[in-house]
Structure formats: C-alpha cells, structure tokens
mmCIF file of C-alpha atoms in Angstrom:
data_model
loop_
_atom_site.group_PDB
_atom_site.id
_atom_site.type_symbol
_atom_site.label_atom_id
_atom_site.label_comp_id
_atom_site.label_asym_id
_atom_site.label_seq_id
_atom_site.Cartn_x
_atom_site.Cartn_y
_atom_site.Cartn_z
ATOM 1 C CA MET A 770 117.010 192.456 35.636
ATOM 2 C CA GLN A 771 120.403 193.866 34.783
ATOM 3 C CA GLN A 772 123.344 191.550 35.528
ATOM 4 C CA MET A 773 125.062 192.622 38.772
ATOM 5 C CA GLU A 774 128.839 192.880 38.806
ATOM 6 C CA MET A 775 130.282 190.199 41.063
ATOM 7 C CA LYS A 776 133.735 191.531 41.937
ATOM 8 C CA ASP A 777 136.470 189.219 43.217
ATOM 9 C CA GLU A 778 136.489 190.916 46.617
ATOM 10 C CA TRP A 779 132.763 190.376 47.112
ATOM 11 C CA LEU A 780 132.895 186.759 45.932
ATOM 12 C CA ASP A 781 135.882 185.933 48.153
ATOM 13 C CA GLY A 782 134.157 187.432 51.191
ATOM 14 C CA PHE A 783 130.868 185.721 50.435
ATOM 15 C CA LEU A 784 132.453 182.269 50.019
ATOM 16 C CA HIS A 785 134.442 182.632 53.241
ATOM 17 C CA ASP A 786 131.241 183.686 55.056
ATOM 18 C CA VAL A 787 129.476 180.589 53.721
ATOM 19 C CA LEU A 788 132.344 178.418 54.974
ATOM 20 C CA GLU A 789 132.330 180.051 58.416
ATOM 21 C CA THR A 790 128.539 180.043 58.810
ATOM 22 C CA HIS A 791 127.548 176.732 57.223
ATOM 23 C CA GLY A 792 130.793 174.729 56.976
ATOM 24 C CA TYR A 793 130.530 174.343 53.193
ATOM 25 C CA ASN A 794 133.723 175.163 51.319
ATOM 26 C CA PHE A 795 133.212 176.558 47.818
ATOM 27 C CA VAL A 796 136.330 178.778 48.028
ATOM 28 C CA ASN A 797 138.352 176.707 45.563
ATOM 29 C CA TYR A 798 135.597 175.962 43.077
ATOM 30 C CA ALA A 799 136.419 177.083 39.549
ATOM 31 C CA ARG A 800 135.347 180.720 39.420
ATOM 32 C CA PRO A 801 133.867 181.009 35.895
ATOM 33 C CA SER A 802 131.306 178.241 36.412
ATOM 34 C CA LEU A 803 130.604 179.353 39.991
ATOM 35 C CA ARG A 804 129.933 182.921 38.843
ATOM 36 C CA ARG A 805 127.530 181.647 36.178
ATOM 37 C CA ARG A 806 125.576 179.539 38.660
ATOM 38 C CA LEU A 807 125.415 182.305 41.267
ATOM 39 C CA GLY A 808 124.335 184.842 38.659
ATOM 40 C CA ARG A 809 121.606 182.503 37.449
ATOM 41 C CA LEU A 810 120.338 181.931 40.995
ATOM 42 C CA ILE A 811 120.332 185.650 41.816
ATOM 43 C CA ALA A 812 118.373 186.389 38.640
ATOM 44 C CA LEU A 813 115.877 183.532 39.085
ATOM 45 C CA ASP A 814 115.118 184.488 42.680
ATOM 46 C CA ARG A 815 114.931 188.198 41.793
ATOM 47 C CA PHE A 816 117.370 189.660 44.282
ATOM 48 C CA GLY A 817 117.744 193.420 43.924
ATOM 49 C CA ASN A 818 121.374 193.455 45.003
ATOM 50 C CA LEU A 819 124.222 191.163 46.048
ATOM 51 C CA ASP A 820 124.018 192.054 49.739
ATOM 52 C CA ASP A 821 120.393 190.913 49.958
ATOM 53 C CA PHE A 822 121.387 187.633 48.368
ATOM 54 C CA ARG A 823 124.333 187.232 50.762
ATOM 55 C CA ARG A 824 122.168 187.855 53.839
ATOM 56 C CA ARG A 825 119.544 185.371 52.685
ATOM 57 C CA VAL A 826 122.126 182.629 52.089
ATOM 58 C CA LEU A 827 123.827 183.199 55.440
ATOM 59 C CA ASP A 828 120.730 183.720 57.626
ATOM 60 C CA ASP A 829 118.032 181.468 56.128
ATOM 61 C CA GLU A 830 118.800 177.760 56.578
ATOM 62 C CA ALA A 831 116.066 176.671 54.163
ATOM 63 C CA TYR A 832 117.303 179.059 51.487
ATOM 64 C CA PHE A 833 120.864 177.896 52.043
ATOM 65 C CA ARG A 834 119.774 174.319 51.219
ATOM 66 C CA HIS A 835 118.225 175.696 48.035
ATOM 67 C CA PHE A 836 121.495 177.523 47.320
ATOM 68 C CA VAL A 837 123.498 174.293 47.661
ATOM 69 C CA GLU A 838 121.124 172.459 45.327
ATOM 70 C CA GLU A 839 121.472 175.163 42.683
ATOM 71 C CA VAL A 840 125.229 175.738 42.966
ATOM 72 C CA THR A 841 126.258 172.080 42.937
ATOM 73 C CA VAL A 842 125.920 170.311 39.609
ATOM 74 C CA ASN A 843 123.700 167.225 39.494
ATOM 75 C CA VAL A 844 123.845 165.800 35.983
ATOM 76 C CA THR A 845 124.058 162.023 35.754
ATOM 77 C CA GLU A 846 122.428 158.903 34.339
ATOM 78 C CA MET A 847 122.652 155.138 34.713
ATOM 79 C CA PHE A 848 125.461 153.436 32.790
ATOM 80 C CA ARG A 849 126.587 156.797 31.455
ATOM 81 C CA ASP A 850 129.408 156.256 28.931
ATOM 82 C CA PRO A 851 128.696 152.531 28.329
ATOM 83 C CA ALA A 852 132.275 151.782 27.238
ATOM 84 C CA PHE A 853 133.430 152.875 30.696
ATOM 85 C CA TYR A 854 131.122 150.314 32.304
ATOM 86 C CA ARG A 855 132.257 147.608 29.895
ATOM 87 C CA LEU A 856 135.791 148.206 31.139
ATOM 88 C CA LEU A 857 134.627 147.979 34.739
ATOM 89 C CA ARG A 858 132.932 144.658 33.948
ATOM 90 C CA LYS A 859 135.852 143.118 32.075
ATOM 91 C CA GLU A 860 138.925 144.366 33.920
ATOM 92 C CA VAL A 861 138.256 146.197 37.150
ATOM 93 C CA LEU A 862 135.700 143.997 38.940
ATOM 94 C CA PRO A 863 137.635 140.766 38.227
ATOM 95 C CA ALA A 864 140.784 142.427 39.593
ATOM 96 C CA ILE A 865 139.162 143.345 42.928
ATOM 97 C CA ALA A 866 136.928 140.267 43.244
ATOM 98 C CA HIS A 867 139.425 138.529 45.552
ATOM 99 C CA ALA A 868 138.764 140.946 48.431
ATOM 100 C CA PRO A 869 136.693 139.405 51.269
ATOM 101 C CA LEU A 870 134.780 142.694 51.491
ATOM 102 C CA ILE A 871 134.768 144.888 48.393
ATOM 103 C CA ARG A 872 134.541 148.579 49.271
ATOM 104 C CA ILE A 873 133.708 151.077 46.533
ATOM 105 C CA TRP A 874 133.408 154.847 47.012
ATOM 106 C CA HIS A 875 131.260 156.992 44.727
ATOM 107 C CA ALA A 876 132.413 160.534 45.634
ATOM 108 C CA GLY A 877 130.125 163.322 44.461
ATOM 109 C CA CYS A 878 127.472 160.738 43.625
ATOM 110 C CA SER A 879 124.621 163.227 43.061
ATOM 111 C CA THR A 880 121.237 161.443 42.944
ATOM 112 C CA GLY A 881 122.890 158.048 42.710
ATOM 113 C CA GLU A 882 122.306 156.759 39.205
ATOM 114 C CA GLU A 883 125.929 155.628 38.935
ATOM 115 C CA VAL A 884 125.765 153.977 42.356
ATOM 116 C CA PHE A 885 122.814 151.862 41.224
ATOM 117 C CA SER A 886 124.672 151.082 38.001
ATOM 118 C CA MET A 887 127.580 149.746 40.048
ATOM 119 C CA ALA A 888 125.266 147.724 42.280
ATOM 120 C CA ILE A 889 123.803 146.064 39.180
ATOM 121 C CA LEU A 890 127.292 145.288 37.830
ATOM 122 C CA LEU A 891 128.240 143.723 41.163
ATOM 123 C CA ARG A 892 125.049 141.683 41.329
ATOM 124 C CA GLU A 893 125.598 140.305 37.830
ATOM 125 C CA ALA A 894 129.203 139.465 38.741
ATOM 126 C CA GLY A 895 128.042 137.596 41.859
ATOM 127 C CA LEU A 896 129.824 140.095 44.117
ATOM 128 C CA LEU A 897 127.066 142.294 45.526
ATOM 129 C CA HIS A 898 126.522 140.217 48.668
ATOM 130 C CA ARG A 899 130.076 140.960 49.860
ATOM 131 C CA SER A 900 130.330 144.539 48.644
ATOM 132 C CA LEU A 901 129.640 147.907 50.227
ATOM 133 C CA LEU A 902 129.037 150.969 48.075
ATOM 134 C CA TYR A 903 129.789 154.224 49.872
ATOM 135 C CA ALA A 904 127.788 157.008 48.239
ATOM 136 C CA THR A 905 128.660 160.573 49.251
ATOM 137 C CA ASP A 906 127.817 164.069 48.096
ATOM 138 C CA ILE A 907 128.037 167.594 49.470
ATOM 139 C CA ASN A 908 124.289 168.052 48.915
ATOM 140 C CA PRO A 909 122.103 166.185 51.455
ATOM 141 C CA ALA A 910 118.966 166.693 49.339
ATOM 142 C CA VAL A 911 120.211 164.561 46.446
ATOM 143 C CA LEU A 912 121.190 161.812 48.900
ATOM 144 C CA GLU A 913 117.556 161.574 50.014
ATOM 145 C CA ASN A 914 116.625 160.740 46.423
ATOM 146 C CA LEU A 915 119.306 158.057 46.375
ATOM 147 C CA ARG A 916 118.020 156.471 49.603
ATOM 148 C CA LYS A 917 114.564 156.114 48.085
ATOM 149 C CA GLY A 918 115.864 154.514 44.882
ATOM 150 C CA ILE A 919 113.124 156.219 42.879
ATOM 151 C CA PHE A 920 113.760 157.696 39.433
ATOM 152 C CA PRO A 921 111.542 158.967 36.592
ATOM 153 C CA LEU A 922 110.112 156.114 34.560
ATOM 154 C CA ARG A 923 110.689 158.128 31.381
ATOM 155 C CA SER A 924 114.454 157.729 31.893
ATOM 156 C CA MET A 925 114.356 153.921 31.881
ATOM 157 C CA LYS A 926 114.409 153.573 28.094
ATOM 158 C CA GLN A 927 117.729 155.461 27.865
ATOM 159 C CA TYR A 928 119.113 153.666 30.912
ATOM 160 C CA SER A 929 118.180 150.298 29.424
ATOM 161 C CA GLU A 930 119.942 151.170 26.166
ATOM 162 C CA ASN A 931 123.039 152.274 28.103
ATOM 163 C CA TYR A 932 122.917 149.048 30.112
ATOM 164 C CA ILE A 933 122.831 146.870 26.989
ATOM 165 C CA GLN A 934 125.690 148.830 25.387
ATOM 166 C CA SER A 935 127.697 148.374 28.597
ATOM 167 C CA GLY A 936 127.533 144.594 28.205
ATOM 168 C CA GLY A 937 124.368 143.895 30.158
ATOM 169 C CA THR A 938 122.535 140.772 29.037
ATOM 170 C CA GLN A 939 119.579 140.662 31.421
ATOM 171 C CA ASP A 940 116.182 142.313 31.171
ATOM 172 C CA PHE A 941 116.919 145.708 32.725
ATOM 173 C CA SER A 942 113.327 146.058 33.930
ATOM 174 C CA GLN A 943 113.899 143.257 36.464
ATOM 175 C CA TYR A 944 115.823 145.717 38.627
ATOM 176 C CA TYR A 945 112.923 148.108 39.235
ATOM 177 C CA THR A 946 109.185 148.182 39.774
ATOM 178 C CA ALA A 947 107.181 150.634 37.696
ATOM 179 C CA LYS A 948 104.350 152.560 39.341
ATOM 180 C CA TYR A 949 102.628 155.419 37.587
ATOM 181 C CA ASP A 950 105.466 157.591 36.222
ATOM 182 C CA LEU A 951 108.156 156.353 38.631
ATOM 183 C CA ALA A 952 110.612 153.456 38.758
ATOM 184 C CA LYS A 953 111.526 152.055 42.204
ATOM 185 C CA PHE A 954 114.761 150.065 42.351
ATOM 186 C CA GLY A 955 115.045 146.998 44.545
ATOM 187 C CA GLU A 956 115.942 147.035 48.227
ATOM 188 C CA ASP A 957 118.512 144.297 47.560
ATOM 189 C CA LEU A 958 120.575 146.976 45.790
ATOM 190 C CA ILE A 959 119.990 149.743 48.341
ATOM 191 C CA ARG A 960 120.913 147.515 51.303
ATOM 192 C CA ARG A 961 124.529 147.386 50.100
ATOM 193 C CA MET A 962 124.855 151.194 50.061
ATOM 194 C CA VAL A 963 126.261 153.421 52.805
ATOM 195 C CA ILE A 964 124.896 156.895 52.070
ATOM 196 C CA SER A 965 126.338 159.975 53.781
ATOM 197 C CA PRO A 966 127.169 163.662 53.192
ATOM 198 C CA HIS A 967 130.853 164.314 52.484
ATOM 199 C CA ASN A 968 132.624 167.485 51.384
ATOM 200 C CA LEU A 969 135.709 166.873 49.253
ATOM 201 C CA ALA A 970 136.993 170.339 50.113
ATOM 202 C CA THR A 971 136.997 169.917 53.907
ATOM 203 C CA ASP A 972 136.372 166.294 54.962
ATOM 204 C CA ARG A 973 138.954 163.563 55.383
ATOM 205 C CA SER A 974 139.371 159.956 54.335
ATOM 206 C CA PHE A 975 137.055 157.581 56.170
ATOM 207 C CA ASN A 976 137.956 154.093 54.873
ATOM 208 C CA GLU A 977 140.208 152.137 52.520
ATOM 209 C CA PHE A 978 138.743 151.215 49.153
ATOM 210 C CA GLN A 979 139.487 148.964 46.219
ATOM 211 C CA LEU A 980 137.718 151.305 43.778
ATOM 212 C CA ILE A 981 136.939 155.031 43.924
ATOM 213 C CA LEU A 982 134.797 156.801 41.348
ATOM 214 C CA CYS A 983 134.548 160.587 41.142
ATOM 215 C CA ARG A 984 133.320 161.409 37.673
ATOM 216 C CA ASN A 985 132.768 164.945 36.384
ATOM 217 C CA VAL A 986 133.239 166.621 39.769
ATOM 218 C CA LEU A 987 136.862 167.784 39.645
ATOM 219 C CA ILE A 988 136.204 169.907 36.556
ATOM 220 C CA TYR A 989 134.372 172.350 38.854
ATOM 221 C CA PHE A 990 137.410 172.731 41.169
ATOM 222 C CA ASP A 991 140.458 174.901 40.717
ATOM 223 C CA LYS A 992 143.855 173.208 40.423
ATOM 224 C CA ASP A 993 144.671 173.359 44.142
ATOM 225 C CA LEU A 994 141.372 171.782 45.165
ATOM 226 C CA GLN A 995 141.705 169.165 42.406
ATOM 227 C CA ASN A 996 145.078 168.130 43.804
ATOM 228 C CA LYS A 997 143.699 168.107 47.344
ATOM 229 C CA ALA A 998 140.845 165.822 46.300
ATOM 230 C CA LEU A 999 143.183 163.537 44.353
ATOM 231 C CA GLN A 1000 145.443 163.253 47.394
ATOM 232 C CA LEU A 1001 142.389 162.344 49.478
ATOM 233 C CA PHE A 1002 141.543 159.594 46.981
ATOM 234 C CA ASP A 1003 145.123 158.344 47.008
ATOM 235 C CA ASP A 1004 145.062 158.207 50.816
ATOM 236 C CA SER A 1005 141.780 156.276 50.649
ATOM 237 C CA LEU A 1006 142.762 153.757 47.953
ATOM 238 C CA GLU A 1007 144.590 150.565 48.780
ATOM 239 C CA ALA A 1008 147.575 149.431 46.722
ATOM 240 C CA GLY A 1009 146.330 147.690 43.609
ATOM 241 C CA GLY A 1010 143.063 149.621 43.675
ATOM 242 C CA PHE A 1011 141.475 151.653 40.896
ATOM 243 C CA LEU A 1012 140.523 155.320 40.529
ATOM 244 C CA ALA A 1013 137.945 156.419 37.944
ATOM 245 C CA LEU A 1014 137.446 160.035 36.835
ATOM 246 C CA GLY A 1015 135.284 161.841 34.292
ATOM 247 C CA THR A 1016 135.922 162.141 30.585
ATOM 248 C CA LYS A 1017 137.562 165.589 30.899
ATOM 249 C CA GLU A 1018 139.533 164.812 34.056
ATOM 250 C CA SER A 1019 143.014 163.363 34.420
ATOM 251 C CA LEU A 1020 145.803 162.495 36.843
ATOM 252 C CA ARG A 1021 148.329 164.000 34.434
ATOM 253 C CA TYR A 1022 150.568 166.566 36.144
ATOM 254 C CA SER A 1023 149.085 165.784 39.563
ATOM 255 C CA PRO A 1024 151.426 164.900 42.464
ATOM 256 C CA ILE A 1025 149.958 161.379 42.727
ATOM 257 C CA ALA A 1026 150.383 160.537 39.022
ATOM 258 C CA PRO A 1027 153.676 158.574 39.376
ATOM 259 C CA ARG A 1028 151.901 155.975 41.528
ATOM 260 C CA TYR A 1029 149.280 155.167 38.878
ATOM 261 C CA ARG A 1030 149.037 153.536 35.472
ATOM 262 C CA GLN A 1031 146.153 154.416 33.183
ATOM 263 C CA LEU A 1032 144.313 151.452 31.707
ATOM 264 C CA PRO A 1033 145.079 151.133 27.990
ATOM 265 C CA GLN A 1034 141.575 151.904 26.725
ATOM 266 C CA ARG A 1035 142.070 155.472 28.025
ATOM 267 C CA LEU A 1036 138.614 155.546 29.579
ATOM 268 C CA ARG A 1037 139.806 157.526 32.601
ATOM 269 C CA ILE A 1038 140.497 154.601 34.920
ATOM 270 C CA TRP A 1039 143.852 154.384 36.696
ATOM 271 C CA HIS A 1040 145.420 151.424 38.536
ATOM 272 C CA LYS A 1041 147.369 152.232 41.705
ATOM 273 C CA ILE A 1042 150.685 150.446 41.299
ATOM 274 C CA SER A 1043 152.580 151.690 44.371
#
C-alpha cells in the first residue's frame, strides 16, 4: 500500500480529537517518531485512507487500546545498563535508606522489568519491607503484565547476566518460578508495588518520592513536554532525592537543572540539592 501523506493539519486535528475523546494527550510527542509509528500501524492494519483510521481510533474503544499499545514504546529489560544499577546499589540506595518509608516512582514503566529489578535491589539491601514502588504507565495493557509478574523464560539468561554485571551475588533464579516457557516472579516483590495508569502529559503529582526513574521516555516528547514532565518530577521529588533518566536524556538546559547535581559517573542520575 502506498504511503499516505500525513500533513501537519491532519495530525494536529487527529491528536486533539484523541485527547478530547479518550483523554490521552499525544499532542506534544516528538513528531518524527510519532509519524513513523502511526504510518506503520495504518499500513499493518490496511486502512485505505487516513479518515477511516481516524474514525476507527475515535469510535472503537477496543481498537483505541490497540492504538495505544502500538503508539507507545515498550522496550525494556531487567537490569538494563548494569553500570546504572551498580550505581543505584552503591550510592543511591544507601543515601535514601534512612527514610522510614522509601517511596520510588517508576514513570513510564512499560511491562515492569525495571520495577522488578528495583524490588530485587531493595530486597538485597534489606529495604524492601519498608519500601513502596509506584509503577505507572500511560498504557493499561502493559500494567496488567506487570501485575502478573510473568515474563518469557527465554529472557532469563540475559536478565541473569545483567544482574551479575550489576553487582548481584545471589542465584538470580531464586526470584522466579519457571513453568513451561514462562517465569513467574515472587509475590513478595509484587506486594510492594503500587500499579496505576498515569499520563505524564496530563496528570499531576500524586506523592513525594526519594527516587524517581523515567528512563527512555522523554526522548519521545518534544521540548515543551519534556520540560513539563521534568517539572512534574521536581514537584514530586523531596529535597535530597534522586532523579534517573535514560542514556540519551538530560537535565541540561531544563528549568530545573540548577537544583540538581549529576552524579560523577555520568550515568544519568541527578541528586536534588535544593
């Protein structure tokens, strides 16, 4: 099927219709990547024209859920970037361990691999029993996967290698039960998670945290929405807390930057100093 031209006027109108009809704000997502994902979805589902696609997204609730799953990016793994997790182990968790209740927010958590990674770090540090991990994402479908704690067994070899490189010294297989081709992680980890939909473009702060992680989400936002999300994180982070971003994301040139100091290893973790 020939690629349909997606003019700015059509895309602006479509995104505003999605916001008005479904309450999901994609208006300030970075346009090049959004165009690619929309074009791919239109081609895969064989729409003859853009108006048919628009009507289906706006009028069919089931198809809209499919649209959200395809447009949002869900690429993650446990202990991704092991050096990042080593820094969490050595510097960040000891710095927040004094809190009577440790509150950590994983914003844009996708299917939750990084949330389980954090739960394992906290358990090994003896902190899990007085921690709450808030796991949020715009896509309710991926949160259902997180609630179940079930992941493909074929991924466990890579996750175990990441875990060891991150400083883990236990047998990684103790954290899950293998059945057929699936790995089910323990309820002791899931019980410390608060799992809920949250839209960084429209929703507000809902707690005060010692650590916020939002890795590889802001790269899909334009500059205005990036700054809005960073301000939300700043409003949600207590003094002395830590903010962790993805490898291609930064606080540099953002309005909140003067209140933060980047940790010296330059692994995209910032300490809130004022």
